[in-house]
Coordinates of C-alpha atoms and ligand atoms in Angstrom, one line a residue:
X1 CA 2.2 -95.8 -54.4
X2 CA -0.3 -92.9 -54.2
X3 CA 0.4 -90.1 -56.7
X4 CA -0.9 -86.6 -57.3
X5 CA -0.7 -84.7 -60.5
X6 CA -0.7 -80.9 -59.8
X7 CA -1.8 -78.6 -62.6
X8 CA 0.6 -76.1 -61.1
X9 CA 2.9 -76.4 -58.0
X10 CA 5.3 -74.2 -56.1
X11 CA 8.6 -76.1 -55.6
X12 CA 10.3 -73.4 -53.6
X13 CA 11.7 -71.1 -56.4
X14 CA 10.5 -67.8 -57.7
X15 CA 7.9 -69.3 -60.1
X16 CA 5.3 -72.0 -60.0
X17 CA 5.9 -75.1 -62.2
X18 CA 3.4 -76.7 -64.5
X19 CA 2.4 -80.4 -64.5
X20 CA 4.0 -81.6 -61.4
X21 CA 3.7 -85.3 -60.4
X22 CA 4.2 -86.0 -56.7
X23 CA 4.5 -89.6 -55.5
X24 CA 3.9 -90.4 -51.8
X25 CA 4.9 -93.3 -49.7
X26 CA 4.5 -93.8 -46.0
X27 CA 3.3 -90.2 -45.5
X28 CA 6.3 -88.7 -47.2
X29 CA 7.1 -87.5 -50.7
X30 CA 9.0 -90.2 -52.6
X31 CA 9.4 -88.4 -55.9
X32 CA 8.7 -85.1 -57.6
X33 CA 8.7 -84.6 -61.4
X34 CA 7.9 -81.3 -63.1
X35 CA 6.8 -80.8 -66.7
X36 CA 4.5 -83.9 -66.8
X37 CA 1.9 -82.6 -69.4
X38 CA -0.6 -85.4 -69.1
X39 CA -1.8 -86.8 -65.7
X40 CA -1.1 -90.5 -65.4
X41 CA -4.4 -92.4 -65.1
X42 CA -3.6 -93.6 -61.5
X43 CA -2.8 -90.2 -60.2
X44 CA -5.2 -88.0 -58.3
X45 CA -5.6 -84.7 -60.2
X46 CA -5.2 -81.5 -58.2
X47 CA -6.5 -78.5 -60.3
X48 CA -5.2 -75.1 -59.3
X49 CA -1.9 -74.3 -57.6
X50 CA -0.4 -76.7 -55.0
X51 CA 1.8 -75.5 -52.2
X52 CA 3.5 -77.2 -49.3
X53 CA 1.6 -77.1 -46.0
X54 CA 1.6 -73.9 -44.0
X55 CA 2.9 -73.9 -40.5
X56 CA 1.2 -71.8 -37.9
X57 CA 4.3 -71.3 -35.7
X58 CA 2.5 -69.4 -32.8
X59 CA -0.9 -70.2 -31.5
X60 CA -2.8 -69.9 -28.3
X61 CA -5.8 -72.0 -29.3
X62 CA -8.3 -70.7 -26.7
X63 CA -7.9 -67.1 -27.9
X64 CA -10.1 -68.1 -30.8
X65 CA -13.1 -67.5 -28.5
X66 CA -12.1 -63.8 -28.2
X67 CA -12.5 -63.1 -31.9
X68 CA -15.0 -60.2 -32.5
X69 CA -15.7 -59.9 -28.8
X70 CA -12.8 -57.7 -27.6
X71 CA -13.1 -54.8 -30.1
X72 CA -14.2 -52.0 -27.8
X73 CA -13.5 -48.3 -27.8
X74 CA -10.5 -47.2 -25.9
X75 CA -7.9 -49.7 -24.6
X76 CA -4.5 -51.2 -25.1
X77 CA -2.7 -54.5 -25.1
X78 CA -3.0 -54.5 -21.3
X79 CA -6.8 -54.0 -21.3
X80 CA -7.1 -56.8 -24.0
X81 CA -5.1 -59.0 -21.6
X82 CA -7.8 -58.5 -18.9
X83 CA -10.4 -59.8 -21.3
X84 CA -8.2 -62.8 -22.3
X85 CA -7.7 -63.6 -18.6
X86 CA -11.4 -63.7 -18.0
X87 CA -11.7 -66.4 -20.7
X88 CA -8.7 -68.2 -19.3
X89 CA -10.3 -68.4 -15.9
X90 CA -13.4 -70.2 -17.3
X91 CA -12.0 -73.1 -19.3
X92 CA -11.8 -76.7 -18.2
X93 CA -10.0 -79.5 -20.1
X94 CA -13.2 -80.8 -21.8
X95 CA -14.2 -77.3 -23.0
X96 CA -10.7 -76.6 -24.1
X97 CA -10.4 -79.8 -26.1
X98 CA -13.6 -78.9 -28.1
X99 CA -12.4 -75.3 -28.6
X100 CA -8.9 -76.4 -29.7
X101 CA -10.2 -79.1 -32.0
X102 CA -12.5 -76.5 -33.7
X103 CA -9.6 -74.0 -33.9
X104 CA -7.2 -76.5 -35.3
X105 CA -9.8 -77.6 -37.8
X106 CA -10.2 -74.0 -39.0
X107 CA -6.5 -74.0 -39.5
X108 CA -6.7 -77.2 -41.6
X109 CA -9.3 -75.5 -43.8
X110 CA -6.8 -72.6 -44.2
X111 CA -4.0 -75.0 -45.4
X112 CA -2.1 -75.2 -42.1
X113 CA -0.7 -78.6 -41.5
X114 CA 1.3 -78.0 -38.3
X115 CA 0.6 -75.8 -35.4
X116 CA 3.0 -74.5 -32.7
X117 CA 0.8 -74.4 -29.6
X118 CA 2.4 -72.0 -27.1
X119 CA 0.7 -73.6 -24.1
X120 CA 0.5 -71.8 -20.7
X121 CA -3.0 -72.7 -19.3
X122 CA -1.8 -75.7 -17.4
X123 CA -3.7 -76.0 -14.2
X124 CA -7.2 -75.9 -12.7
X125 CA -8.9 -72.9 -11.1
X126 CA -6.7 -71.4 -8.4
X127 CA -3.7 -73.2 -9.8
X128 CA -4.5 -76.6 -8.4
X129 CA -2.9 -79.2 -10.7
X130 CA -5.2 -81.7 -12.3
X131 CA -4.8 -85.4 -11.4
X132 CA -2.7 -85.6 -14.5
X133 CA -0.7 -82.4 -14.4
X134 CA -0.5 -82.4 -18.2
X135 CA -4.2 -82.9 -18.7
X136 CA -4.7 -79.8 -20.8
X137 CA -1.5 -80.3 -22.8
X138 CA -2.6 -83.8 -23.5
X139 CA -6.0 -82.5 -24.6
X140 CA -4.3 -80.1 -27.0
X141 CA -2.4 -82.9 -28.6
X142 CA -5.6 -84.9 -28.9
X143 CA -7.4 -81.9 -30.4
X144 CA -4.8 -81.6 -33.1
X145 CA -5.0 -85.3 -33.9
X146 CA -8.8 -85.1 -34.2
X147 CA -8.5 -82.0 -36.4
X148 CA -5.9 -83.9 -38.6
X149 CA -2.9 -81.7 -38.2
X150 CA 0.5 -82.0 -36.5
X151 CA 1.3 -80.2 -33.3
X152 CA 4.4 -78.9 -31.6
X153 CA 3.3 -78.5 -28.0
X154 CA 5.5 -75.6 -26.8
X155 CA 5.0 -75.9 -23.0
X156 CA 5.5 -72.5 -21.5
X157 CA 7.2 -72.0 -18.2
X158 CA 5.4 -69.2 -16.3
X159 CA 6.4 -68.4 -12.7
X160 CA 5.6 -64.8 -11.8
X161 CA 3.0 -62.1 -12.5
X162 CA 5.6 -59.6 -13.8
X163 CA 9.3 -59.0 -12.9
X164 CA 9.4 -59.5 -9.1
X165 CA 5.6 -59.4 -8.9
X166 CA 3.3 -62.1 -7.4
X167 CA 0.9 -64.1 -9.6
X168 CA -2.7 -62.8 -9.9
X169 CA -5.4 -65.4 -9.2
X170 CA -5.9 -66.3 -12.8
X171 CA -2.2 -66.4 -13.5
X172 CA -1.9 -69.2 -10.9
X173 CA -3.4 -71.5 -13.6
X174 CA -0.4 -70.8 -15.8
X175 CA 2.3 -71.3 -13.2
X176 CA 4.5 -74.1 -11.9
X177 CA 6.2 -73.7 -8.5
X178 CA 9.6 -73.2 -10.0
X179 CA 11.7 -74.2 -13.0
X180 CA 12.4 -77.7 -11.5
X181 CA 8.7 -78.3 -11.2
X182 CA 8.3 -77.2 -14.9
X183 CA 11.1 -79.7 -15.9
X184 CA 9.5 -82.5 -14.0
X185 CA 6.0 -81.9 -15.5
X186 CA 7.1 -81.5 -19.1
X187 CA 9.5 -84.5 -18.8
X188 CA 6.4 -86.8 -18.7
X189 CA 5.1 -85.6 -22.1
X190 CA 6.0 -87.8 -25.1
X191 CA 6.4 -86.8 -28.7
X192 CA 5.5 -88.9 -31.7
X193 CA 5.6 -88.7 -35.5
X194 CA 2.9 -86.1 -35.5
X195 CA 3.8 -84.5 -32.2
X196 CA 6.8 -82.5 -31.0
X197 CA 7.3 -81.5 -27.4
X198 CA 9.1 -78.2 -27.2
X199 CA 9.8 -75.6 -24.5
X200 CA 8.7 -72.0 -24.1
X201 CA 9.9 -69.2 -21.8
X202 CA 6.6 -67.3 -21.6
X203 CA 8.4 -63.9 -21.5
X204 CA 11.0 -62.1 -19.4
X205 CA 8.0 -60.8 -17.5
X206 CA 6.9 -64.2 -16.3
X207 CA 10.2 -66.0 -16.0
X208 CA 13.3 -64.8 -14.1
X209 CA 16.7 -65.1 -15.8
X210 CA 17.9 -68.2 -13.8
X211 CA 14.7 -70.1 -14.5
X212 CA 15.0 -69.0 -18.2
X213 CA 18.4 -70.6 -18.2
X214 CA 17.0 -73.8 -16.8
X215 CA 14.4 -74.0 -19.5
X216 CA 16.9 -73.2 -22.2
X217 CA 19.2 -76.0 -20.9
X218 CA 16.3 -78.5 -20.9
X219 CA 15.6 -77.6 -24.6
X220 CA 19.2 -77.6 -25.5
X221 CA 19.9 -81.0 -24.2
X222 CA 17.1 -82.4 -26.4
X223 CA 17.6 -80.1 -29.4
X224 CA 13.9 -79.3 -28.8
X225 CA 12.3 -76.2 -30.2
X226 CA 12.5 -73.3 -27.7
X227 CA 10.2 -70.3 -28.1
X228 CA 9.7 -67.1 -26.1
X229 CA 7.6 -64.0 -26.4
X230 CA 10.1 -61.2 -27.0
X231 CA 9.7 -57.4 -26.8
X232 CA 6.0 -57.4 -27.8
X233 CA 5.4 -54.1 -25.9
X234 CA 7.6 -51.2 -25.0
X235 CA 6.6 -51.6 -21.3
X236 CA 8.2 -55.0 -21.3
X237 CA 11.5 -53.6 -22.5
X238 CA 11.4 -50.8 -20.0
X239 CA 10.7 -53.1 -17.0
X240 CA 13.4 -55.5 -18.2
X241 CA 16.1 -52.9 -18.6
X242 CA 15.2 -51.3 -15.2
X243 CA 15.4 -54.7 -13.5
X244 CA 18.4 -56.3 -15.2
X245 CA 20.2 -53.6 -17.2
X246 CA 19.5 -55.7 -20.3
X247 CA 16.9 -55.9 -23.0
X248 CA 14.7 -59.0 -23.1
X249 CA 16.8 -60.4 -26.0
X250 CA 19.9 -59.6 -23.8
X251 CA 18.5 -61.5 -20.9
X252 CA 17.6 -64.5 -23.1
X253 CA 21.1 -64.4 -24.7
X254 CA 22.8 -64.5 -21.3
X255 CA 20.4 -67.4 -20.3
X256 CA 21.8 -69.4 -23.2
X257 CA 18.5 -69.4 -25.1
X258 CA 19.6 -68.0 -28.5
X259 CA 20.5 -70.5 -31.3
X260 CA 19.1 -72.3 -34.3
X261 CA 16.4 -74.0 -32.2
X262 CA 15.2 -70.7 -30.7
X263 CA 12.3 -68.7 -32.0
X264 CA 11.7 -65.1 -30.8
X265 CA 7.9 -64.5 -31.1
X266 CA 6.9 -61.0 -32.1
X267 CA 10.4 -59.4 -31.8
X268 CA 8.7 -56.1 -32.3
X269 CA 10.5 -53.5 -30.2
X270 CA 14.2 -54.5 -30.8
X271 CA 17.4 -52.5 -30.3
X272 CA 20.1 -52.8 -33.0
X273 CA 22.1 -55.0 -30.6
X274 CA 19.1 -57.4 -30.3
X275 CA 18.8 -57.7 -34.1
X276 CA 22.5 -58.4 -34.4
X277 CA 22.4 -61.1 -31.6
X278 CA 19.3 -62.8 -33.0
X279 CA 20.8 -62.8 -36.5
X280 CA 24.3 -64.0 -35.5
X281 CA 22.8 -66.9 -33.6
X282 CA 20.7 -67.9 -36.6
X283 CA 17.5 -67.6 -34.6
X284 CA 14.0 -67.7 -36.1
X285 CA 11.7 -64.7 -35.5
X286 CA 8.0 -65.5 -35.6
X287 CA 6.0 -62.5 -36.7
X288 CA 2.2 -62.5 -36.0
X289 CA 1.2 -59.4 -37.9
X290 CA -2.6 -59.8 -37.7
X291 CA -2.4 -60.1 -33.9
X292 CA 0.3 -57.4 -33.6
X293 CA -1.9 -54.9 -35.4
X294 CA -5.0 -56.1 -33.5
X295 CA -3.2 -55.5 -30.1
X296 CA -1.5 -52.3 -31.2
X297 CA 1.9 -53.9 -30.6
X298 CA 3.8 -52.3 -33.5
X299 CA 5.7 -53.4 -36.6
X300 CA 8.7 -55.7 -36.1
X301 CA 12.0 -55.1 -38.0
X302 CA 11.6 -58.1 -40.3
X303 CA 13.9 -56.8 -43.1
X304 CA 16.7 -55.9 -40.6
X305 CA 16.3 -59.4 -38.9
X306 CA 16.7 -61.2 -42.3
X307 CA 19.7 -59.0 -43.2
X308 CA 21.3 -59.9 -39.9
X309 CA 20.9 -63.6 -40.5
X310 CA 17.6 -64.6 -38.8
X311 CA 15.0 -66.7 -40.4
X312 CA 11.3 -65.8 -40.4
X313 CA 8.1 -67.8 -39.5
X314 CA 4.5 -66.7 -39.2
X315 CA 1.8 -67.3 -36.6
X316 CA -1.8 -66.3 -36.0
X317 CA -1.3 -66.1 -32.2
X318 CA -4.6 -64.7 -30.9
X319 CA -6.5 -65.9 -34.0
X320 CA -8.0 -62.5 -34.8
X321 CA -8.0 -64.2 -38.2
X322 CA -6.6 -67.5 -39.3
X323 CA -5.1 -66.9 -42.8
X324 CA -1.5 -67.5 -43.7
X325 CA -1.8 -65.4 -46.9
X326 CA -2.9 -62.5 -44.8
X327 CA 0.0 -62.9 -42.3
X328 CA 2.5 -63.2 -45.2
X329 CA 1.4 -60.1 -47.0
X330 CA 1.1 -58.1 -43.8
X331 CA 4.9 -58.5 -43.2
X332 CA 5.5 -56.6 -46.4
X333 CA 2.6 -54.2 -46.4
X334 CA 3.0 -53.1 -42.7
X335 CA 6.7 -52.3 -43.5
X336 CA 5.5 -50.3 -46.6
X337 CA 3.3 -48.1 -44.3
X338 CA 6.2 -47.5 -41.9
X339 CA 9.0 -47.1 -44.4
X340 CA 7.5 -45.5 -47.5
X341 CA 9.3 -48.2 -49.5
X342 CA 7.8 -51.1 -51.6
X343 CA 9.1 -54.5 -52.3
X344 CA 11.3 -55.3 -49.3
X345 CA 10.1 -58.9 -49.1
X346 CA 9.7 -61.1 -52.3
X347 CA 6.5 -63.1 -52.5
X348 CA 8.5 -66.4 -52.6
X349 CA 10.4 -65.4 -49.4
X350 CA 7.1 -64.7 -47.6
X351 CA 5.8 -68.1 -48.7
X352 CA 9.0 -69.7 -47.4
X353 CA 8.4 -68.1 -44.0
X354 CA 4.8 -69.4 -44.0
X355 CA 5.9 -72.9 -44.9
X356 CA 9.5 -74.2 -44.5
X357 CA 10.5 -71.5 -42.0
X358 CA 7.6 -72.3 -39.7
X359 CA 7.9 -76.0 -39.9
X360 CA 11.6 -75.8 -39.0
X361 CA 10.8 -73.6 -36.0
X362 CA 8.5 -76.3 -34.8
X363 CA 11.0 -79.1 -35.1
X364 CA 10.1 -80.4 -38.6
X365 CA 13.1 -79.4 -40.7
X366 CA 11.8 -82.1 -43.1
X367 CA 8.4 -80.4 -43.8
X368 CA 7.1 -77.3 -45.6
X369 CA 8.6 -78.2 -49.1
X370 CA 7.4 -80.3 -52.0
X371 CA 10.6 -82.3 -52.4
X372 CA 11.6 -85.9 -52.0
X373 CA 11.9 -87.0 -48.3
X374 CA 9.6 -84.2 -47.0
X375 CA 6.4 -84.8 -45.1
X376 CA 3.7 -85.2 -47.7
X377 CA 1.7 -82.0 -47.1
X378 CA -0.1 -80.6 -50.2
X379 CA -2.3 -77.6 -50.1
X380 CA -4.2 -76.7 -53.3
X381 CA -5.5 -73.2 -54.0
X382 CA -8.3 -72.9 -56.6
X383 CA -7.5 -70.4 -59.3
X384 CA -10.9 -70.0 -60.8
X385 CA -12.4 -67.7 -58.1
X386 CA -12.8 -64.0 -58.3
X387 CA -9.9 -62.9 -56.1
X388 CA -7.2 -64.5 -58.3
X389 CA -8.8 -63.9 -61.7
X390 CA -6.2 -62.4 -64.0
X391 CA -3.3 -64.4 -62.7
X392 CA -0.4 -65.2 -65.0
X393 CA 2.2 -67.9 -64.7
X394 CA 4.9 -65.3 -64.3
X395 CA 3.2 -63.5 -61.4
X396 CA 1.4 -66.4 -59.8
X397 CA 3.2 -66.1 -56.5
X398 CA 2.5 -62.4 -56.2
X399 CA -1.2 -63.0 -57.0
X400 CA -1.2 -65.6 -54.2
X401 CA 0.6 -63.6 -51.5
X402 CA -1.1 -60.3 -52.2
X403 CA -4.6 -61.4 -53.0
X404 CA -5.5 -64.9 -52.0
X405 CA -7.3 -65.7 -48.7
X406 CA -7.7 -68.8 -46.7
X407 CA -11.1 -69.3 -48.4
X408 CA -9.3 -70.0 -51.6
X409 CA -7.8 -73.2 -50.2
X410 CA -9.6 -76.0 -51.9
X411 CA -7.8 -79.2 -50.9
X412 CA -5.4 -80.3 -48.2
X413 CA -3.3 -83.5 -47.9
X414 CA -1.5 -83.7 -44.5
X415 CA 1.2 -86.3 -44.0
X416 CA -0.1 -88.2 -47.0
X417 CA -3.7 -88.3 -45.7
X418 CA -6.5 -86.3 -47.5
X419 CA -8.0 -83.9 -45.0
X420 CA -9.8 -81.2 -46.9
X421 CA -11.7 -81.6 -50.3
X422 CA -13.7 -79.0 -52.2
X423 CA -13.0 -76.6 -49.3
X424 CA -14.6 -78.8 -46.7
X425 CA -13.0 -80.8 -43.8
X426 CA -13.6 -84.5 -44.5
X427 CA -14.3 -85.4 -40.9
X428 CA -15.6 -82.3 -39.0
X429 CA -18.3 -79.7 -39.5
X430 CA -15.9 -76.9 -38.6
X431 CA -18.5 -74.1 -38.5
X432 CA -20.7 -76.0 -36.1
X433 CA -17.7 -77.1 -34.0
X434 CA -16.6 -73.4 -33.7
X435 CA -20.0 -72.1 -32.9
X436 CA -20.7 -74.7 -30.2
X437 CA -17.3 -74.7 -28.6
X438 CA -17.1 -70.9 -28.4
X439 CA -20.6 -70.7 -26.9
X440 CA -19.5 -73.5 -24.5
X441 CA -16.3 -71.6 -23.5
X442 CA -18.3 -68.5 -22.5
X443 CA -21.2 -70.4 -20.9
Ligands
ZN1 ZN1 1.5 -65.3 -28.0

């Protein structure tokens, strides 16, 4: 039975533990023992601090090609969206597979062992379906496999260009004819040990209430993850209230979407009633702080959501950066700027959102923790670098959340398989893959 001896490991509490022996069988953790002072001779030694795998609960893989290229003077979320649409109009399945594999491999280097790919670029130019109508979705699954991480393919229903508005030419690539056509297409996708098939309602902009109810019913019948972009921008709320007399959360609640399998992505501009509804239904809220600040979205009410009963997950969404430590600390630090208060979120709670909370939102309730029965994901952070110098055993989690970066991730075991060693992917030259696939996407 393979075994790992961790110099230090975080087992889910407020402190890291010393000398933790983790035994692995069949890709899962079989046993965990803390306080083992001497590594057994047969165990692989993991120096530094070992964490469970991070989950990136909200990703659009192709947005990675936008990084650095869409920072121009003057603009808004809506002008950024025009740039994103230009890229979306260019990709074909082959280019997208290469770009997604590189993006997912960058995630692996950052300690991310599962991604929630919110997938809406379904069809060919002009909206013509490929011979296999799930060709791009299948390519995304293949990309995650080649990068070595698990994927929840959250296939997004997208039907209209805005509330009561026709699709623009590029949006035709995103759209199915109606909710029945979405159900028929998604029904032919199959999950596996390392793949979950989930549903997404792109937004109340892109999906009318009756169709949202059909997607929610499909997910509910299967206990599949159901995600939706919710209240990312004030204009979305205004249009929704004007059309339906309800907020986006209200529309989704009436459509039967809310519940333990539902994840509200962003949840930035919420009314008090929205927070109460999301909390009462024990929904997950996936914050994407590095994207939300990049797109000038705003700061979501994370503290109020947690108080109301919601759980949190984190996503890198547009991949302005891919760094789960940065997402985690931004939840707390953005609230400090807005509230004038410090210490609303404990470091351990932020790490739980980045790990267990995210995996659960993707359909892996049995991942994101170092405990018997969990998927064997082990992410080791080196402690001998400059950023974490001065760490103490008592404040280890605070050092990690408030000062570590993805570059401090030294080793990754995903599902019992070693994927990253000494900070390098064992199978892919990730830098070269990124450079070539991004150049190819824009060619
Ligand atoms: Zn998104």
